[in-house]
mmCIF file of C-alpha atoms in Angstrom:
data_model
loop_
_atom_site.group_PDB
_atom_site.id
_atom_site.type_symbol
_atom_site.label_atom_id
_atom_site.label_comp_id
_atom_site.label_asym_id
_atom_site.label_seq_id
_atom_site.Cartn_x
_atom_site.Cartn_y
_atom_site.Cartn_z
ATOM 1 C CA MET A 1 189.008 19.307 -1.855
ATOM 2 C CA GLY A 2 188.135 22.209 0.705
ATOM 3 C CA TRP A 3 190.837 24.328 1.958
ATOM 4 C CA TRP A 4 192.252 26.809 3.760
ATOM 5 C CA GLN A 5 194.842 30.029 3.199
ATOM 6 C CA VAL A 6 196.148 30.779 5.720
ATOM 7 C CA ASP A 7 199.793 32.797 7.187
ATOM 8 C CA ALA A 8 202.856 32.642 9.675
ATOM 9 C CA ASP A 9 200.323 35.306 11.903
ATOM 10 C CA THR A 10 197.427 31.459 11.431
ATOM 11 C CA LEU A 11 199.641 29.291 12.486
ATOM 12 C CA ALA A 12 200.953 31.318 15.431
ATOM 13 C CA ARG A 13 197.479 32.243 17.079
ATOM 14 C CA SER A 14 196.541 28.455 16.542
ATOM 15 C CA ARG A 15 195.654 26.332 19.340
ATOM 16 C CA PHE A 16 194.081 23.090 21.166
ATOM 17 C CA LEU A 17 190.692 23.420 22.322
ATOM 18 C CA ILE A 18 188.328 21.406 23.879
ATOM 19 C CA SER A 19 184.527 22.034 24.469
ATOM 20 C CA PRO A 20 181.949 19.659 26.818
ATOM 21 C CA TYR A 21 179.526 21.067 22.801
ATOM 22 C CA ALA A 22 181.790 19.504 20.410
ATOM 23 C CA GLU A 23 181.946 15.728 22.206
ATOM 24 C CA THR A 24 178.065 16.410 23.064
ATOM 25 C CA PHE A 25 176.969 17.547 19.226
ATOM 26 C CA ALA A 26 179.852 14.302 18.401
ATOM 27 C CA SER A 27 178.217 12.345 20.443
ATOM 28 C CA LEU A 28 175.024 12.982 18.290
ATOM 29 C CA LYS A 29 176.006 11.397 16.203
ATOM 30 C CA LEU A 30 177.190 9.328 16.430
ATOM 31 C CA LEU A 31 173.838 7.858 17.957
ATOM 32 C CA HIS A 32 171.977 9.242 14.116
ATOM 33 C CA THR A 33 174.423 6.869 13.325
ATOM 34 C CA GLY A 34 173.974 3.763 15.470
ATOM 35 C CA SER A 35 176.825 1.443 14.808
ATOM 36 C CA GLY A 36 180.681 2.429 16.446
ATOM 37 C CA ARG A 37 183.904 1.488 14.849
ATOM 38 C CA HIS A 38 185.493 -0.103 18.543
ATOM 39 C CA PRO A 39 183.850 -1.443 21.640
ATOM 40 C CA GLY A 40 184.038 1.518 23.371
ATOM 41 C CA GLU A 41 181.533 3.039 20.979
ATOM 42 C CA GLN A 42 179.713 0.001 20.834
ATOM 43 C CA ALA A 43 178.832 -0.420 24.337
ATOM 44 C CA TRP A 44 178.166 3.472 25.026
ATOM 45 C CA LEU A 45 175.924 2.588 22.040
ATOM 46 C CA ARG A 46 173.923 -0.116 24.025
ATOM 47 C CA ALA A 47 173.645 1.476 26.497
ATOM 48 C CA HIS A 48 171.927 5.074 25.154
ATOM 49 C CA LEU A 49 171.018 4.467 21.463
ATOM 50 C CA PRO A 50 167.500 3.112 22.948
ATOM 51 C CA GLY A 51 166.982 5.847 25.160
ATOM 52 C CA TYR A 52 167.807 8.137 22.419
ATOM 53 C CA ARG A 53 165.107 6.334 19.506
ATOM 54 C CA ALA A 54 162.700 6.198 22.315
ATOM 55 C CA ARG A 55 162.967 10.364 22.364
ATOM 56 C CA LEU A 56 163.312 10.930 18.639
ATOM 57 C CA ALA A 57 160.157 7.954 17.522
ATOM 58 C CA ALA A 58 158.085 10.144 20.523
ATOM 59 C CA ASP A 59 159.165 14.025 18.717
ATOM 60 C CA PRO A 60 158.329 13.067 15.073
ATOM 61 C CA VAL A 61 158.901 17.017 14.115
ATOM 62 C CA THR A 62 163.140 16.984 16.393
ATOM 63 C CA ALA A 63 163.471 13.543 14.474
ATOM 64 C CA LEU A 64 163.335 15.575 10.492
ATOM 65 C CA LEU A 65 165.054 18.504 12.484
ATOM 66 C CA VAL A 66 167.958 16.074 13.562
ATOM 67 C CA ARG A 67 168.541 14.062 9.080
ATOM 68 C CA ALA A 68 167.653 18.016 8.396
ATOM 69 C CA GLY A 69 170.670 19.547 10.527
ATOM 70 C CA LEU A 70 173.420 16.668 9.749
ATOM 71 C CA GLY A 71 172.388 16.916 5.986
ATOM 72 C CA ARG A 72 174.358 14.795 3.585
ATOM 73 C CA ASP A 73 177.793 16.843 3.771
ATOM 74 C CA TRP A 74 177.076 20.153 5.223
ATOM 75 C CA ILE A 75 175.625 20.289 9.018
ATOM 76 C CA ALA A 76 173.334 22.862 9.404
ATOM 77 C CA ASP A 77 176.011 25.775 10.745
ATOM 78 C CA PHE A 78 173.692 27.009 13.863
ATOM 79 C CA LEU A 79 174.103 23.213 15.240
ATOM 80 C CA THR A 80 178.638 23.632 15.568
ATOM 81 C CA PRO A 81 179.319 27.278 16.425
ATOM 82 C CA THR A 82 182.741 27.480 16.823
ATOM 83 C CA PRO A 83 184.137 26.816 20.320
ATOM 84 C CA LEU A 84 184.885 28.978 22.419
ATOM 85 C CA ASP A 85 187.648 29.303 26.127
ATOM 86 C CA GLY A 86 186.098 28.164 28.718
ATOM 87 C CA GLU A 87 182.561 27.165 27.913
ATOM 88 C CA ASP A 88 180.968 25.054 29.734
ATOM 89 C CA PHE A 89 178.161 22.941 27.960
ATOM 90 C CA ALA A 90 174.834 25.066 29.687
ATOM 91 C CA ARG A 91 177.188 28.332 27.691
ATOM 92 C CA ALA A 92 176.432 26.919 24.490
ATOM 93 C CA ALA A 93 173.019 25.065 24.356
ATOM 94 C CA ALA A 94 172.278 28.726 25.255
ATOM 95 C CA ARG A 95 173.933 30.093 21.826
ATOM 96 C CA ILE A 96 172.794 27.285 19.785
ATOM 97 C CA ARG A 97 169.574 28.685 21.525
ATOM 98 C CA ALA A 98 169.547 32.135 20.706
ATOM 99 C CA THR A 99 169.364 31.487 16.999
ATOM 100 C CA ASP A 100 167.422 33.927 14.753
ATOM 101 C CA PRO A 101 164.425 31.732 13.469
ATOM 102 C CA ALA A 102 164.741 32.527 10.743
ATOM 103 C CA ALA A 103 168.373 31.750 10.028
ATOM 104 C CA ALA A 104 167.967 28.658 11.137
ATOM 105 C CA ARG A 105 165.308 27.827 8.867
ATOM 106 C CA ALA A 106 167.870 28.894 6.390
ATOM 107 C CA HIS A 107 171.731 26.882 7.677
ATOM 108 C CA LEU A 108 168.787 24.004 7.520
ATOM 109 C CA ARG A 109 167.876 24.842 3.687
ATOM 110 C CA LEU A 110 171.528 24.506 2.829
ATOM 111 C CA SER A 111 171.898 21.119 5.350
ATOM 112 C CA LEU A 112 168.583 19.579 3.119
ATOM 113 C CA ARG A 113 170.497 21.682 -0.708
ATOM 114 C CA GLY A 114 166.936 21.990 -1.658
ATOM 115 C CA PRO A 115 163.328 23.545 0.011
ATOM 116 C CA LEU A 116 163.511 23.045 4.045
ATOM 117 C CA PRO A 117 160.279 20.090 4.745
ATOM 118 C CA ALA A 118 156.429 21.694 5.812
ATOM 119 C CA GLU A 119 157.238 20.092 9.474
ATOM 120 C CA LEU A 120 160.204 22.337 9.404
ATOM 121 C CA ASP A 121 158.821 25.816 8.873
ATOM 122 C CA ARG A 122 158.232 26.687 12.329
ATOM 123 C CA ASP A 123 160.197 29.193 15.250
ATOM 124 C CA ASP A 124 160.665 26.783 17.801
ATOM 125 C CA LEU A 125 163.583 24.544 16.046
ATOM 126 C CA PRO A 126 166.214 26.705 17.965
ATOM 127 C CA GLN A 127 164.933 25.545 21.144
ATOM 128 C CA ARG A 128 164.374 22.244 20.115
ATOM 129 C CA ALA A 129 167.831 21.356 18.558
ATOM 130 C CA ALA A 130 169.256 22.760 22.142
ATOM 131 C CA GLU A 131 166.767 20.649 23.806
ATOM 132 C CA LEU A 132 167.887 17.754 22.917
ATOM 133 C CA LEU A 133 171.149 18.221 22.834
ATOM 134 C CA THR A 134 170.609 19.439 25.983
ATOM 135 C CA GLN A 135 169.338 15.479 26.478
ATOM 136 C CA VAL A 136 171.989 13.516 24.986
ATOM 137 C CA TRP A 137 174.620 16.259 27.036
ATOM 138 C CA THR A 138 172.508 15.462 30.387
ATOM 139 C CA GLU A 139 172.238 11.317 30.607
ATOM 140 C CA THR A 140 175.380 10.089 27.476
ATOM 141 C CA VAL A 141 178.048 12.332 27.554
ATOM 142 C CA ARG A 142 178.433 14.049 31.345
ATOM 143 C CA PRO A 143 178.260 10.385 32.849
ATOM 144 C CA TYR A 144 181.673 10.264 31.590
ATOM 145 C CA TRP A 145 183.550 13.585 30.953
ATOM 146 C CA ALA A 146 185.852 13.351 33.647
ATOM 147 C CA ARG A 147 187.008 10.174 32.146
ATOM 148 C CA ARG A 148 186.031 11.448 28.859
ATOM 149 C CA ARG A 149 188.556 14.737 28.928
ATOM 150 C CA ARG A 150 191.221 12.617 30.273
ATOM 151 C CA VAL A 151 191.716 11.040 27.054
ATOM 152 C CA LEU A 152 190.756 13.860 25.448
ATOM 153 C CA GLU A 153 194.350 15.944 26.926
ATOM 154 C CA ALA A 154 195.858 13.286 26.443
ATOM 155 C CA ASP A 155 195.062 13.875 23.159
ATOM 156 C CA VAL A 156 196.335 17.349 23.076
ATOM 157 C CA VAL A 157 199.896 15.790 24.691
ATOM 158 C CA ALA A 158 200.572 13.636 22.288
ATOM 159 C CA ARG A 159 199.679 15.822 19.041
ATOM 160 C CA THR A 160 201.638 18.388 20.959
ATOM 161 C CA ALA A 161 204.589 16.719 20.642
ATOM 162 C CA ARG A 162 204.415 15.288 17.707
ATOM 163 C CA MET A 163 204.535 19.570 16.955
ATOM 164 C CA SER A 164 207.732 19.484 18.772
ATOM 165 C CA ARG A 165 208.803 17.204 16.150
ATOM 166 C CA GLY A 166 208.197 17.912 13.065
ATOM 167 C CA GLY A 167 206.063 21.840 12.482
ATOM 168 C CA TRP A 168 202.651 22.582 12.679
ATOM 169 C CA ALA A 169 202.732 20.850 8.752
ATOM 170 C CA ALA A 170 203.000 17.364 10.695
ATOM 171 C CA VAL A 171 200.584 17.678 13.221
ATOM 172 C CA LEU A 172 198.150 18.445 10.497
ATOM 173 C CA ASP A 173 198.631 15.473 7.990
ATOM 174 C CA ALA A 174 197.452 13.697 10.687
ATOM 175 C CA LEU A 175 194.557 14.995 12.643
ATOM 176 C CA ARG A 176 190.989 12.950 10.221
ATOM 177 C CA PRO A 177 191.748 11.501 6.782
ATOM 178 C CA GLY A 178 191.403 14.474 4.356
ATOM 179 C CA THR A 179 193.105 16.583 6.256
ATOM 180 C CA ARG A 180 196.527 17.818 4.878
ATOM 181 C CA TRP A 181 199.516 20.429 4.582
ATOM 182 C CA LEU A 182 199.411 21.868 0.890
ATOM 183 C CA GLY A 183 202.370 23.403 0.612
ATOM 184 C CA ALA A 184 202.485 27.263 -0.369
ATOM 185 C CA ASN A 185 200.923 27.568 3.226
ATOM 186 C CA ARG A 186 197.331 26.021 2.287
ATOM 187 C CA PHE A 187 195.835 23.540 5.120
ATOM 188 C CA GLN A 188 193.526 20.872 3.180
ATOM 189 C CA VAL A 189 190.357 20.650 5.785
ATOM 190 C CA ASN A 190 187.867 17.835 4.183
ATOM 191 C CA LEU A 191 187.977 16.219 0.992
ATOM 192 C CA HIS A 192 184.595 18.929 -0.276
ATOM 193 C CA GLU A 193 184.848 20.478 -3.480
ATOM 194 C CA TYR A 194 184.268 23.694 -1.426
ATOM 195 C CA PRO A 195 185.771 27.001 -2.548
ATOM 196 C CA PRO A 196 189.242 28.060 -1.206
ATOM 197 C CA ARG A 197 189.143 30.106 1.703
ATOM 198 C CA ASP A 198 191.464 32.593 3.034
ATOM 199 C CA ILE A 199 191.922 32.617 7.128
ATOM 200 C CA SER A 200 195.081 35.028 7.143
ATOM 201 C CA GLY A 201 195.106 35.320 10.640
ATOM 202 C CA ALA A 202 192.581 34.681 12.056
ATOM 203 C CA GLU A 203 193.026 32.227 15.264
ATOM 204 C CA LEU A 204 193.052 28.527 14.740
ATOM 205 C CA LEU A 205 190.725 25.887 16.997
ATOM 206 C CA LEU A 206 191.979 22.174 17.189
ATOM 207 C CA VAL A 207 189.253 21.052 18.963
ATOM 208 C CA PRO A 208 189.637 16.977 19.637
ATOM 209 C CA VAL A 209 186.359 15.231 20.269
ATOM 210 C CA THR A 210 186.062 10.728 21.238
ATOM 211 C CA PRO A 211 183.628 9.533 18.220
ATOM 212 C CA ARG A 212 185.763 8.991 15.684
ATOM 213 C CA THR A 213 184.345 11.761 13.389
ATOM 214 C CA GLY A 214 184.062 16.291 12.595
ATOM 215 C CA TRP A 215 183.498 18.922 10.980
ATOM 216 C CA VAL A 216 184.525 22.342 10.364
ATOM 217 C CA SER A 217 183.514 25.450 11.481
ATOM 218 C CA TRP A 218 183.962 29.980 12.019
ATOM 219 C CA GLU A 219 182.593 32.284 12.726
ATOM 220 C CA GLU A 220 180.454 35.303 10.592
ATOM 221 C CA PRO A 221 180.609 38.056 10.005
ATOM 222 C CA GLU A 222 184.222 38.751 11.596
ATOM 223 C CA ARG A 223 185.282 35.724 10.482
ATOM 224 C CA GLN A 224 188.251 36.133 13.484
ATOM 225 C CA ARG A 225 187.790 32.330 14.798
ATOM 226 C CA TYR A 226 187.912 29.269 12.839
ATOM 227 C CA ALA A 227 187.530 25.384 14.446
ATOM 228 C CA LEU A 228 188.966 22.179 12.663
ATOM 229 C CA VAL A 229 187.176 19.606 15.156
ATOM 230 C CA TYR A 230 188.884 16.387 14.936
ATOM 231 C CA PRO A 231 188.403 12.096 16.151
ATOM 232 C CA CYS A 232 191.206 12.190 18.976
ATOM 233 C CA ALA A 233 194.131 9.226 18.185
ATOM 234 C CA GLY A 234 192.363 5.765 17.738
ATOM 235 C CA VAL A 235 195.121 4.081 19.878
ATOM 236 C CA LEU A 236 193.850 7.137 23.295
ATOM 237 C CA ALA A 237 189.877 6.271 22.134
ATOM 238 C CA ASP A 238 190.274 2.066 21.517
ATOM 239 C CA ASP A 239 192.831 1.290 24.434
ATOM 240 C CA HIS A 240 191.446 3.437 27.677
ATOM 241 C CA ALA A 241 188.807 1.294 27.418
ATOM 242 C CA ARG A 242 190.777 -1.791 27.170
ATOM 243 C CA PRO A 243 190.547 -4.125 30.264
ATOM 244 C CA VAL A 244 192.457 -5.364 32.697
ATOM 245 C CA PRO A 245 192.539 -9.324 33.216
ATOM 246 C CA ALA A 246 191.850 -10.856 36.149
ATOM 247 C CA SER A 247 195.456 -13.225 36.521
ATOM 248 C CA LEU A 248 197.586 -9.725 35.767
ATOM 249 C CA GLY A 249 196.179 -7.914 38.022
ATOM 250 C CA ALA A 250 196.514 -10.055 41.174
ATOM 251 C CA LEU A 251 199.446 -10.756 39.333
ATOM 252 C CA LEU A 252 200.824 -7.371 38.593
ATOM 253 C CA GLY A 253 198.568 -5.198 40.735
ATOM 254 C CA ARG A 254 195.408 -4.202 39.347
ATOM 255 C CA ALA A 255 196.617 -0.813 38.792
ATOM 256 C CA ARG A 256 200.279 -1.588 37.061
ATOM 257 C CA ALA A 257 199.090 -4.423 34.863
ATOM 258 C CA ALA A 258 196.534 -1.318 33.745
ATOM 259 C CA VAL A 259 199.652 0.681 32.502
ATOM 260 C CA LEU A 260 200.912 -2.365 30.652
ATOM 261 C CA VAL A 261 197.644 -3.148 29.355
ATOM 262 C CA LEU A 262 197.880 0.412 27.846
ATOM 263 C CA LEU A 263 201.278 -0.024 25.852
ATOM 264 C CA GLY A 264 199.834 -1.626 23.429
ATOM 265 C CA SER A 265 201.214 2.455 21.488
ATOM 266 C CA PRO A 266 203.568 4.082 22.832
ATOM 267 C CA LEU A 267 202.366 6.767 25.823
ATOM 268 C CA SER A 268 203.971 9.266 27.092
ATOM 269 C CA THR A 269 203.752 9.893 31.593
ATOM 270 C CA THR A 270 201.568 12.279 30.697
ATOM 271 C CA GLN A 271 199.419 10.295 28.316
ATOM 272 C CA LEU A 272 198.870 7.500 31.136
ATOM 273 C CA THR A 273 198.147 9.202 33.776
ATOM 274 C CA ALA A 274 195.102 11.081 31.476
ATOM 275 C CA LEU A 275 193.972 7.609 30.188
ATOM 276 C CA THR A 276 194.510 6.282 33.963
ATOM 277 C CA GLY A 277 193.666 8.491 36.289
ATOM 278 C CA GLN A 278 196.714 7.230 38.683
ATOM 279 C CA GLY A 279 198.141 10.432 40.098
ATOM 280 C CA LEU A 280 202.176 11.218 38.524
ATOM 281 C CA GLY A 281 204.258 9.736 40.366
ATOM 282 C CA SER A 282 202.317 6.285 41.187
ATOM 283 C CA VAL A 283 202.424 6.525 37.435
ATOM 284 C CA GLY A 284 206.544 7.103 37.297
ATOM 285 C CA ARG A 285 206.884 3.933 39.789
ATOM 286 C CA HIS A 286 204.423 1.646 38.058
ATOM 287 C CA LEU A 287 207.287 2.414 34.978
ATOM 288 C CA ARG A 288 210.222 1.212 37.204
ATOM 289 C CA VAL A 289 208.937 -1.054 38.200
ATOM 290 C CA LEU A 290 208.188 -2.134 35.197
ATOM 291 C CA ARG A 291 210.785 -1.149 33.025
ATOM 292 C CA ASP A 292 213.370 -2.972 35.974
ATOM 293 C CA ALA A 293 211.342 -6.685 35.053
ATOM 294 C CA GLY A 294 211.381 -6.026 31.180
ATOM 295 C CA LEU A 295 208.562 -5.971 30.306
ATOM 296 C CA VAL A 296 208.101 -1.877 29.237
ATOM 297 C CA ASP A 297 211.335 -0.205 27.336
ATOM 298 C CA GLY A 298 211.241 4.130 27.333
ATOM 299 C CA ARG A 299 212.887 5.829 24.035
ATOM 300 C CA ARG A 300 213.204 9.877 24.215
ATOM 301 C CA ALA A 301 210.221 11.023 21.137
ATOM 302 C CA GLY A 302 211.854 15.827 21.480
ATOM 303 C CA ARG A 303 210.571 16.222 24.965
ATOM 304 C CA SER A 304 209.081 13.408 26.196
ATOM 305 C CA VAL A 305 209.752 9.799 26.782
ATOM 306 C CA LEU A 306 207.148 7.258 24.963
ATOM 307 C CA TYR A 307 207.210 4.058 26.679
ATOM 308 C CA ALA A 308 206.197 0.625 25.356
ATOM 309 C CA ARG A 309 205.539 -2.788 26.038
ATOM 310 C CA THR A 310 208.372 -5.553 25.328
ATOM 311 C CA ALA A 311 207.954 -8.567 23.598
ATOM 312 C CA ALA A 312 208.124 -10.964 26.949
ATOM 313 C CA GLY A 313 205.723 -8.116 28.505
ATOM 314 C CA ASP A 314 203.489 -8.870 24.569
ATOM 315 C CA VAL A 315 204.024 -12.007 25.803
ATOM 316 C CA LEU A 316 202.029 -11.370 29.191
ATOM 317 C CA VAL A 317 199.027 -9.002 27.747
ATOM 318 C CA ARG A 318 197.937 -11.490 24.974
ATOM 319 C CA SER A 319 198.798 -14.988 27.795
ATOM 320 C CA ALA A 320 196.788 -13.517 30.296
ATOM 321 C CA GLY A 321 194.295 -12.045 27.197
ATOM 322 C CA GLU A 322 193.665 -15.828 26.325
ATOM 323 C CA GLY A 323 193.084 -17.386 30.120
ATOM 324 C CA LEU A 324 190.839 -13.878 29.713
ATOM 325 C CA ARG A 325 189.045 -15.613 26.931
ATOM 326 C CA ARG A 326 188.849 -18.674 27.842
ATOM 327 C CA GLU A 327 187.781 -18.687 31.179
ATOM 328 C CA ALA A 328 184.178 -16.400 29.345
ATOM 329 C CA GLY A 329 183.930 -19.613 27.348
ATOM 330 C CA GLU A 330 184.224 -21.947 29.732
ATOM 331 C CA GLY A 331 182.125 -19.517 31.858
ATOM 332 C CA VAL A 332 179.033 -19.174 28.492
ATOM 333 C CA ALA A 333 179.196 -23.154 27.308
ATOM 334 C CA ARG A 334 178.763 -23.785 31.889
ATOM 335 C CA GLU A 335 175.738 -21.809 32.058
ATOM 336 C CA ALA A 336 174.508 -23.385 28.543
ATOM 337 C CA GLY A 337 174.594 -26.765 30.438
ATOM 338 C CA GLU A 338 172.902 -25.743 33.725
ATOM 339 C CA GLY A 339 170.962 -23.909 31.942
ATOM 340 C CA LEU A 340 169.805 -27.155 29.675
ATOM 341 C CA VAL A 341 169.738 -29.235 33.350
ATOM 342 C CA ARG A 342 167.142 -27.150 34.782
ATOM 343 C CA GLU A 343 164.650 -27.016 32.241
ATOM 344 C CA ALA A 344 165.163 -30.376 31.338
ATOM 345 C CA GLY A 345 164.814 -30.637 35.145
ATOM 346 C CA ASP A 346 161.684 -28.677 35.452
ATOM 347 C CA VAL A 347 159.181 -31.103 32.533
ATOM 348 C CA PRO A 348 158.621 -34.301 34.320
ATOM 349 C CA GLY A 349 160.382 -36.750 32.443
ATOM 350 C CA GLY A 350 163.924 -35.747 30.198
ATOM 351 C CA ALA A 351 162.161 -37.653 26.412
ATOM 352 C CA ALA A 352 159.237 -35.364 27.189
ATOM 353 C CA ALA A 353 161.070 -32.314 27.498
ATOM 354 C CA THR A 354 162.934 -33.357 24.329
ATOM 355 C CA ARG A 355 159.868 -34.159 22.543
ATOM 356 C CA ARG A 356 158.187 -29.846 23.529
ATOM 357 C CA SER A 357 161.557 -28.288 21.776
#
């Protein structure tokens, strides 16, 4: 397992940071695998995977660069610079573009654990990587960035609340599979058999992304800033994309119904505000109405109040969801029937149509 030696100063300087570049690189990894783990990822892939694959099919050198850079269990370092405070995507991409070509090739040999393919023995690899990542940002991330940023901010709120209850150990244990606090000032960052690193006195950054992936990075030669990129909490990644049944929206109002649908797992008002995009006052009013109706309940967790659906709220949401699925099924059947009628009607004589099929 890979672990870092930390001290009190490291934990004192640790903090969360949201990075547009990290979100873009995580999205590139998701496009590379081509398979999503939850409905939100799957819908996003359906929209953007064909264009991404067409881009690489037209540029085999860049396609090979992506495969080599992502490696097997080590990512080429120049592709994952440690995030900086307030850094937008353009400035991060400029850092990729400015990478020394010889250093980029060395990083690729490390990620490949072997010699570099002849096709990649060239000086324009940093430029190619920056151009591809810019396209991923522009076409597949930036259109959703406002929403994704709210989800990431909600995750930070959840982790901060966890820290107020259980300290840093509780946060580090739950970041992603393979991370845990080992005690004796040791923080396990992954399951790979890498030599331990002493990062005492350094700044540790925790960077959430919405795709289910993660990695570590650090600055050299100073090594004063270390970053651990982790996937945001599943409830946030999954639930923010859930549709609101029309019948539930008609009964409660769409905005209030959206709050109720999200509360299948406990969330704070700040998280609900981030996920719904509604104002804090509006979310508070919706929660009061839902509590008075016995559909949600709240309990204190440290400095926050976490809200979740009651049994009655679960029944209401489940019933509305079943109605939505039933309506969808009836619609599919109706369209299929109409299609058969149209097909038979287009051919003189129903029997002739049947024989031809």
